[in-house]
Amino acid sequence: MKLKGFIFTAVAAVMAFAACEKKQENLGAANISISTSEMVFGSEADDQTLELTATRDWKVECDADWVSVNPASGEASADKQIVTVSVLSNNKTDRTASVKFTIGNKSRALT
């Protein structure tokens, strides 16, 4: 009798977990786009935004520690998502960074 109760509880737990899984909307072929491929900042610390559209979950990679991107990843969405790019102040020479927005094997670059 205890075995039946254990099996019933285990099956119920698995079904509850499966019901909570995220169901991803089919947004078509894998595609990612950003509203600009270049941003220019002055010497002061600053923020700028861009719009991102991605049919799959996405992430950001950056080659500079003086640049931050928020959010650094996101979920697929049919709606445009706002992403903020922030830079620290610069009292030295000109500098350039590359920010890469990626879904799977597709990416878009921001300089």
C-alpha positions as a Python dict, from the first residue, in 0.01 Angstrom:
ca = {
    (1, 'M'): (0, 0, 0),
    (2, 'K'): (289, 239, 79),
    (3, 'L'): (438, 164, -264),
    (4, 'K'): (117, 274, -441),
    (5, 'G'): (117, 600, -244),
    (6, 'F'): (482, 664, -329),
    (7, 'I'): (423, 596, -700),
    (8, 'F'): (117, 822, -704),
    (9, 'T'): (312, 1102, -535),
    (10, 'A'): (605, 1065, -775),
    (11, 'V'): (378, 1072, -1081),
    (12, 'A'): (194, 1378, -947),
    (13, 'A'): (524, 1560, -887),
    (14, 'V'): (648, 1486, -1240),
    (15, 'M'): (320, 1607, -1391),
    (16, 'A'): (329, 1927, -1184),
    (17, 'F'): (689, 1995, -1291),
    (18, 'A'): (604, 1934, -1659),
    (19, 'A'): (310, 2174, -1636),
    (20, 'C'): (544, 2449, -1509),
    (21, 'E'): (795, 2416, -1794),
    (22, 'K'): (834, 2726, -2009),
    (23, 'K'): (664, 2685, -2342),
    (24, 'Q'): (845, 2889, -2608),
    (25, 'E'): (629, 3052, -2871),
    (26, 'N'): (726, 2960, -3228),
    (27, 'L'): (849, 3287, -3377),
    (28, 'G'): (974, 3139, -3705),
    (29, 'A'): (1328, 3096, -3826),
    (30, 'A'): (1616, 3193, -3599),
    (31, 'N'): (1674, 3565, -3644),
    (32, 'I'): (1816, 3852, -3441),
    (33, 'S'): (1828, 4221, -3525),
    (34, 'I'): (1941, 4538, -3350),
    (35, 'S'): (1835, 4893, -3433),
    (36, 'T'): (2191, 5021, -3481),
    (37, 'S'): (2532, 4874, -3548),
    (38, 'E'): (2732, 5164, -3402),
    (39, 'M'): (2715, 5394, -3100),
    (40, 'V'): (2938, 5693, -3031),
    (41, 'F'): (2994, 5819, -2677),
    (42, 'G'): (3174, 6126, -2543),
    (43, 'S'): (3438, 6117, -2270),
    (44, 'E'): (3183, 6117, -1984),
    (45, 'A'): (3018, 5801, -1851),
    (46, 'D'): (2696, 5759, -2046),
    (47, 'D'): (2410, 5529, -2143),
    (48, 'Q'): (2236, 5474, -2475),
    (49, 'T'): (1960, 5235, -2574),
    (50, 'L'): (1887, 5021, -2875),
    (51, 'E'): (1598, 4799, -2980),
    (52, 'L'): (1654, 4427, -3021),
    (53, 'T'): (1427, 4168, -3180),
    (54, 'A'): (1511, 3799, -3139),
    (55, 'T'): (1318, 3487, -3234),
    (56, 'R'): (1522, 3277, -2990),
    (57, 'D'): (1669, 3337, -2645),
    (58, 'W'): (1971, 3567, -2682),
    (59, 'K'): (2287, 3666, -2498),
    (60, 'V'): (2553, 3937, -2511),
    (61, 'E'): (2931, 3912, -2528),
    (62, 'C'): (3161, 4214, -2497),
    (63, 'D'): (3538, 4245, -2534),
    (64, 'A'): (3579, 4551, -2307),
    (65, 'D'): (3546, 4581, -1930),
    (66, 'W'): (3443, 4948, -1956),
    (67, 'V'): (3120, 4858, -2140),
    (68, 'S'): (2815, 4698, -1981),
    (69, 'V'): (2491, 4584, -2141),
    (70, 'N'): (2164, 4552, -1953),
    (71, 'P'): (2004, 4307, -1980),
    (72, 'A'): (2293, 4080, -2079),
    (73, 'S'): (2054, 3813, -2205),
    (74, 'G'): (1687, 3773, -2280),
    (75, 'E'): (1410, 3554, -2401),
    (76, 'A'): (1269, 3525, -2750),
    (77, 'S'): (989, 3771, -2815),
    (78, 'A'): (781, 3900, -3102),
    (79, 'D'): (804, 4243, -2936),
    (80, 'K'): (1103, 4476, -2956),
    (81, 'Q'): (1317, 4470, -2643),
    (82, 'I'): (1503, 4773, -2508),
    (83, 'V'): (1870, 4716, -2426),
    (84, 'T'): (2087, 4974, -2247),
    (85, 'V'): (2456, 5006, -2332),
    (86, 'S'): (2662, 5188, -2067),
    (87, 'V'): (3022, 5306, -2081),
    (88, 'L'): (3258, 5430, -1811),
    (89, 'S'): (3422, 5772, -1845),
    (90, 'N'): (3734, 5800, -2059),
    (91, 'N'): (4015, 6048, -1994),
    (92, 'K'): (4260, 5887, -2233),
    (93, 'T'): (4276, 5818, -2606),
    (94, 'D'): (3990, 5704, -2827),
    (95, 'R'): (3875, 5351, -2767),
    (96, 'T'): (3655, 5098, -2945),
    (97, 'A'): (3466, 4795, -2820),
    (98, 'S'): (3272, 4519, -2988),
    (99, 'V'): (2943, 4395, -2843),
    (100, 'K'): (2796, 4079, -2993),
    (101, 'F'): (2428, 3984, -2963),
    (102, 'T'): (2391, 3611, -3029),
    (103, 'I'): (2124, 3346, -3077),
    (104, 'G'): (2265, 3005, -3158),
    (105, 'N'): (2495, 3049, -3458),
    (106, 'K'): (2355, 3388, -3564),
    (107, 'S'): (2479, 3716, -3427),
    (108, 'R'): (2475, 4092, -3477),
    (109, 'A'): (2763, 4322, -3385),
    (110, 'L'): (2754, 4662, -3222),
    (111, 'T'): (3069, 4879, -3229),
}
